[in-house]
PDB file of C-alpha atoms in Angstrom:
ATOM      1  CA  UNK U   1       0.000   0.000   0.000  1.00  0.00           C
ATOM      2  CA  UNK U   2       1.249   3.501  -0.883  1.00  0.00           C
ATOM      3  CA  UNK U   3       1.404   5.819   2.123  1.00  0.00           C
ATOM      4  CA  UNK U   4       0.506   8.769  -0.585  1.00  0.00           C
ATOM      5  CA  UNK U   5      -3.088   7.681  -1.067  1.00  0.00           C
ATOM      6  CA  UNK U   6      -4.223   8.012   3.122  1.00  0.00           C
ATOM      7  CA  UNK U   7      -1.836  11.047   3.749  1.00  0.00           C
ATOM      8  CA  UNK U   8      -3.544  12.963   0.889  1.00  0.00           C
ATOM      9  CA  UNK U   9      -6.821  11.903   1.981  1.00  0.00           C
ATOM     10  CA  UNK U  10      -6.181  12.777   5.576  1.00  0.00           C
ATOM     11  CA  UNK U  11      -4.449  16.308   4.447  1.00  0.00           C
ATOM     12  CA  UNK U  12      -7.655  16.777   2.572  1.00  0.00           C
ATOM     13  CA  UNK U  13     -10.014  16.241   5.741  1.00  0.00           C
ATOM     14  CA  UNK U  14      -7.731  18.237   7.827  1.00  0.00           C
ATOM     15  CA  UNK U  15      -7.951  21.022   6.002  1.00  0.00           C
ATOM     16  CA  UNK U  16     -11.871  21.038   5.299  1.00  0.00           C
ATOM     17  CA  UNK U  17     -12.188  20.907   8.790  1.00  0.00           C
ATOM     18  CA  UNK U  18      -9.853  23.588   9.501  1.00  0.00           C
ATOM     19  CA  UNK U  19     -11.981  25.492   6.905  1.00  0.00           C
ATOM     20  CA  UNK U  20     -15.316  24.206   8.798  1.00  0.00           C
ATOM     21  CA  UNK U  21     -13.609  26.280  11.863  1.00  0.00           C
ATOM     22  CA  UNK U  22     -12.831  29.204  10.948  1.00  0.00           C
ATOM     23  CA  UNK U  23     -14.746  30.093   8.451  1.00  0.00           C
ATOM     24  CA  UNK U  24     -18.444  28.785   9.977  1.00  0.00           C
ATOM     25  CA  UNK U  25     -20.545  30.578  12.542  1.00  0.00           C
ATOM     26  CA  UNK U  26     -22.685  27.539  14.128  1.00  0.00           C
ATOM     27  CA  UNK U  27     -21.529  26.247  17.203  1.00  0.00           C
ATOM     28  CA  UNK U  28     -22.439  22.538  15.836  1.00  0.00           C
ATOM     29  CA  UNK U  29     -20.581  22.681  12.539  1.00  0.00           C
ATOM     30  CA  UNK U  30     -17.458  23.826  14.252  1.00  0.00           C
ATOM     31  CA  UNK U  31     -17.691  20.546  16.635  1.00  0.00           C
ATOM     32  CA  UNK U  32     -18.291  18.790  13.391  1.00  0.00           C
ATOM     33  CA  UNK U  33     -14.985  20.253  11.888  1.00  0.00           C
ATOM     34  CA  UNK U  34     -13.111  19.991  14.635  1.00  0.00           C
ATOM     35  CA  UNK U  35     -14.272  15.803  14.376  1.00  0.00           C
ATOM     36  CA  UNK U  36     -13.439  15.766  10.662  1.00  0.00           C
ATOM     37  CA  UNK U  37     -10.047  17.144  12.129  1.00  0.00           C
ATOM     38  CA  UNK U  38      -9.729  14.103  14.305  1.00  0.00           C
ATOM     39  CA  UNK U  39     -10.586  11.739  11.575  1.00  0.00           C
ATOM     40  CA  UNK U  40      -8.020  13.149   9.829  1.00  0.00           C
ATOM     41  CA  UNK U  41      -5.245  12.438  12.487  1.00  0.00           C
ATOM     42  CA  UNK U  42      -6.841   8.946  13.383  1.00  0.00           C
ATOM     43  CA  UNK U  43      -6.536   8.363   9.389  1.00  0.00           C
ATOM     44  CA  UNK U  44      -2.757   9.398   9.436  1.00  0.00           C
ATOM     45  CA  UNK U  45      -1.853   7.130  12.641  1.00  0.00           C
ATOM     46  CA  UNK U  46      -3.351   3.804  10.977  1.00  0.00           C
ATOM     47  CA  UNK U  47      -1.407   4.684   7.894  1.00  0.00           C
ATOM     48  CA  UNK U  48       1.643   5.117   9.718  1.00  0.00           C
ATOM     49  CA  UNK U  49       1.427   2.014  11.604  1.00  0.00           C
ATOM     50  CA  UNK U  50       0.493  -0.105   8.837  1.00  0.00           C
ATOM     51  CA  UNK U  51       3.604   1.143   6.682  1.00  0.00           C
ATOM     52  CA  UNK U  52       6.077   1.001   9.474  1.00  0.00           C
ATOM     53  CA  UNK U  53       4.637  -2.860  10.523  1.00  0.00           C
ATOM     54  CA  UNK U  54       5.047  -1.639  14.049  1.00  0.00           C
ATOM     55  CA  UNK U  55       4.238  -4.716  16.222  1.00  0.00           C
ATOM     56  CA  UNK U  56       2.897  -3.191  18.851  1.00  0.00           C
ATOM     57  CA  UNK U  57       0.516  -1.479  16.924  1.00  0.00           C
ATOM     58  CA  UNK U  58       0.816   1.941  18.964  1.00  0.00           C
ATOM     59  CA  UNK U  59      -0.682   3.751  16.402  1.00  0.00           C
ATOM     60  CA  UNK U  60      -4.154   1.561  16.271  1.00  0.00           C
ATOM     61  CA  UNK U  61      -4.060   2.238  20.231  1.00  0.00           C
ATOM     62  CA  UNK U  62      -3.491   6.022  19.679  1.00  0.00           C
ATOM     63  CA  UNK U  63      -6.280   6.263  17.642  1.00  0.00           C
ATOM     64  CA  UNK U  64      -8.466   4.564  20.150  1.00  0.00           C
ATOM     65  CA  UNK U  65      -7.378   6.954  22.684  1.00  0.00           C
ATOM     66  CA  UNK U  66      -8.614   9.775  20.075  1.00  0.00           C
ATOM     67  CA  UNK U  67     -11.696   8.052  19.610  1.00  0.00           C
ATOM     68  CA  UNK U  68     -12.312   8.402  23.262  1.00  0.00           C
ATOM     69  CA  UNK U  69     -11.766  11.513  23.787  1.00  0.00           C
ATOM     70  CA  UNK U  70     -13.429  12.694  20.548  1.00  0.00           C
ATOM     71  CA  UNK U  71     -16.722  11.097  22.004  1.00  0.00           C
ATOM     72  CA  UNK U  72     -16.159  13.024  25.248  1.00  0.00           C
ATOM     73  CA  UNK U  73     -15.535  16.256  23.437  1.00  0.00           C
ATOM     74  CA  UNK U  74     -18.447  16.032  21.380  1.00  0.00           C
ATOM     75  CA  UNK U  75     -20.604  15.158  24.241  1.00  0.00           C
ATOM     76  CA  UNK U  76     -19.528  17.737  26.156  1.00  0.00           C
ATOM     77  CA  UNK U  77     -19.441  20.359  23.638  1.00  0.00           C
ATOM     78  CA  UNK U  78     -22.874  19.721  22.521  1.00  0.00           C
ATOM     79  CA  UNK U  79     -24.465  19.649  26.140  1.00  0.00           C
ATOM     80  CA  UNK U  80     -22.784  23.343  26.023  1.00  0.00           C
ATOM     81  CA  UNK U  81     -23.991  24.370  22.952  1.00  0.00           C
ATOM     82  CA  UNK U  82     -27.889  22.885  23.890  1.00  0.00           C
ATOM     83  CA  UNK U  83     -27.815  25.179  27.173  1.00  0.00           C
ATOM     84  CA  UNK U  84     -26.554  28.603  25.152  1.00  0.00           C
ATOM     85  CA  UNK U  85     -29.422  27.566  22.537  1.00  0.00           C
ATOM     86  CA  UNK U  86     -31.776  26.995  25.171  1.00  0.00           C
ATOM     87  CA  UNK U  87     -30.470  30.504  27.226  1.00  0.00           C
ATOM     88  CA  UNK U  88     -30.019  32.485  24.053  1.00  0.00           C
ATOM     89  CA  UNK U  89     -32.265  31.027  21.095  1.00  0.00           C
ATOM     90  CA  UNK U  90     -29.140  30.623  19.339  1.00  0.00           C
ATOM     91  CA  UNK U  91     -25.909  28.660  18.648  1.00  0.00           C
ATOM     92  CA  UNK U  92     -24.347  31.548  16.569  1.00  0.00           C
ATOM     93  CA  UNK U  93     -20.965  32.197  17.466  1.00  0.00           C
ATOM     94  CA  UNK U  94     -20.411  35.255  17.118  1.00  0.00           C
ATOM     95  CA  UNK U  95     -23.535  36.284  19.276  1.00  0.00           C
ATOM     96  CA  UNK U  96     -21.770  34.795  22.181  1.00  0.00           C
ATOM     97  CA  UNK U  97     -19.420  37.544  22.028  1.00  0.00           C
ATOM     98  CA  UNK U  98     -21.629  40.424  22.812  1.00  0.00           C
ATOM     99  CA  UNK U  99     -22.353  39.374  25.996  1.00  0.00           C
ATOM    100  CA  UNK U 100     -18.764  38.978  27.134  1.00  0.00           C
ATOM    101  CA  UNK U 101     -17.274  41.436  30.398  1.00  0.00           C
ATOM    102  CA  UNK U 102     -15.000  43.961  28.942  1.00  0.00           C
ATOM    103  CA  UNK U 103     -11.403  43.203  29.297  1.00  0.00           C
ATOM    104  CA  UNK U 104      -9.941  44.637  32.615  1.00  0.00           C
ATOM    105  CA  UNK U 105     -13.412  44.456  34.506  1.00  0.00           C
ATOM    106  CA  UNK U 106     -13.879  42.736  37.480  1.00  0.00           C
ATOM    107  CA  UNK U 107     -17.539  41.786  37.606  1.00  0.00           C
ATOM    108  CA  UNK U 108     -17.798  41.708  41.408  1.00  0.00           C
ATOM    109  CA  UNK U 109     -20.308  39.201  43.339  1.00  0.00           C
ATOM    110  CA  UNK U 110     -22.961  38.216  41.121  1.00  0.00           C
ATOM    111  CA  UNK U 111     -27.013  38.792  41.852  1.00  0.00           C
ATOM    112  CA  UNK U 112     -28.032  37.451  45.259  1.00  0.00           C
ATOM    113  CA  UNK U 113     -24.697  36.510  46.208  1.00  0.00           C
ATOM    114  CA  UNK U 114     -23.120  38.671  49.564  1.00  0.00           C
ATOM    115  CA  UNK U 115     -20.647  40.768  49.043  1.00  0.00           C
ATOM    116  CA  UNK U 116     -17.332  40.175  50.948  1.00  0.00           C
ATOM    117  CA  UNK U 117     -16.007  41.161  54.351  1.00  0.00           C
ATOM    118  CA  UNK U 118     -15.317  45.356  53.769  1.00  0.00           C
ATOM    119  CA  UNK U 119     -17.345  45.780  50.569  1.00  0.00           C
ATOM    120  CA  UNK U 120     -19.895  48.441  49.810  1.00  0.00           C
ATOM    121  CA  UNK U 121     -23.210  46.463  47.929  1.00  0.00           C
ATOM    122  CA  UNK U 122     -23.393  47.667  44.126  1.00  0.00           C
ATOM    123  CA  UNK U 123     -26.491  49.427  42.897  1.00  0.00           C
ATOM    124  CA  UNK U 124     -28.764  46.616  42.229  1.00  0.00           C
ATOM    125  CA  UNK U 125     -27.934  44.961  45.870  1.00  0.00           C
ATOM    126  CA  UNK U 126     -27.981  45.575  49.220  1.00  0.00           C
ATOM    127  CA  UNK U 127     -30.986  46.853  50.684  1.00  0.00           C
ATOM    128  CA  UNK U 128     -33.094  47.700  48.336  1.00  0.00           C
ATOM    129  CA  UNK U 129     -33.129  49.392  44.797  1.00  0.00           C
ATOM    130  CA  UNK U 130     -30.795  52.836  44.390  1.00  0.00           C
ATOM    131  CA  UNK U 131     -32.413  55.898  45.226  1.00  0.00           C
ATOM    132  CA  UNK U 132     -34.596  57.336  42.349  1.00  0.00           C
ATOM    133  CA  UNK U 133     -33.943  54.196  40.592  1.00  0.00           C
ATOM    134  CA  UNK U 134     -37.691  53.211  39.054  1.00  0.00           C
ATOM    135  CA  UNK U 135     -39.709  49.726  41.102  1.00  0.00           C
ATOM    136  CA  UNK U 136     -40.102  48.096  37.331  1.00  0.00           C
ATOM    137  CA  UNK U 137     -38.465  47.424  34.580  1.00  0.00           C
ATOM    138  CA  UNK U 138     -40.420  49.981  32.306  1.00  0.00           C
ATOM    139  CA  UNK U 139     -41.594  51.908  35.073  1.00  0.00           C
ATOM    140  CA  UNK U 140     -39.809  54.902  34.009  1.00  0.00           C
ATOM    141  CA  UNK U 141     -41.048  54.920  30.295  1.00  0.00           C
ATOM    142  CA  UNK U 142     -44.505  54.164  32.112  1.00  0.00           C
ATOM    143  CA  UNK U 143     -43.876  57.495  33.860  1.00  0.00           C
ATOM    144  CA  UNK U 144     -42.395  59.487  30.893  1.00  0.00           C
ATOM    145  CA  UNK U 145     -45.689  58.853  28.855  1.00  0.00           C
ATOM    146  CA  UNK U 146     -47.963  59.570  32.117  1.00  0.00           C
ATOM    147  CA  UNK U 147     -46.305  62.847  32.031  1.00  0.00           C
ATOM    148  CA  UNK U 148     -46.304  63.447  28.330  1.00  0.00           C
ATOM    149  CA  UNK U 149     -50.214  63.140  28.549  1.00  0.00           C
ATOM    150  CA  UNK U 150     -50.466  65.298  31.147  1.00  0.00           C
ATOM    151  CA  UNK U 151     -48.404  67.955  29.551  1.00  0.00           C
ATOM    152  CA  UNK U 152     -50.678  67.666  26.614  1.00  0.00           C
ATOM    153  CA  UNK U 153     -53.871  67.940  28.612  1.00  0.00           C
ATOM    154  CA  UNK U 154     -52.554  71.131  30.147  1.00  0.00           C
ATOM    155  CA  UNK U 155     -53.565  74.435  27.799  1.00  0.00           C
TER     156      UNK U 155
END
């Protein structure tokens, strides 16, 4: 057997799957290029140990080792990708970006959690909401057209 034929074929998977990540936007077709990636380097290691006859076959057992953790990546990454599409309504990529912290922030205790030992509560926690802060979401636009309709009333 000619180790040309498998290489080829497992550059050419490598690279469509390198493609499939950078150049797609779904979180679920960059798992499935980052698998074709894998498939690729499983291909390459069977070659490899069928040309050199290696009698321990270390590159069969490599690739089962890939295997494995190909199935735990994939199960992992799509439990991941289920909960942003379940949070979000999507699995685009790039829409997990815009709700990142700025760099250089620190985002402090989160909501309901006590802040520590010598720390002032945010607005937003503590003991109640911030002083002329509105009771509901929308109550100040609620306001703001109460007022506009009383303005207009008024001669």
């Amino acid at each position: 057997m000619h180790l040309a034929y498998p290489a080829v074929l497992a550059v050419l998977l490598f690279c469509t799957g390198l493609y499939g990540v950078l150049a797609r936007r779904n979180a679920i077709l960059v798992l499935m290029s980052v698998e074709l990636m894998l498939n690729a380097v499983n291909l390459n290691l069977v070659a490899f140990d069928v040309w050199l006859r290696d009698a321990l076959h270390a590159g069969q057992a490599l690739t089962l080792f890939t295997i494995a953790i190909a199935a735990a990546e994939i199960g992992i990454g799509l439990a991941i990708v289920l909960m942003v599409y379940r949070n979000r309504g999507t699995a685009d990529i790039d829409r997990l970006r815009d709700n990142a912290e700025p760099p250089g922030q620190d985002p402090g205790p989160g909501p309901g959690q006590d802040p520590g030992p010598g720390q002032d509560p945010g607005p937003g926690q503590g003991a109640g909401p911030a002083p002329g802060a509105p009771d509901a979401p929308g109550a100040d636009q609620a306001a703001h057209e109460q007022t506009g309709k009383k303005a207009e009333a008024t001669p």
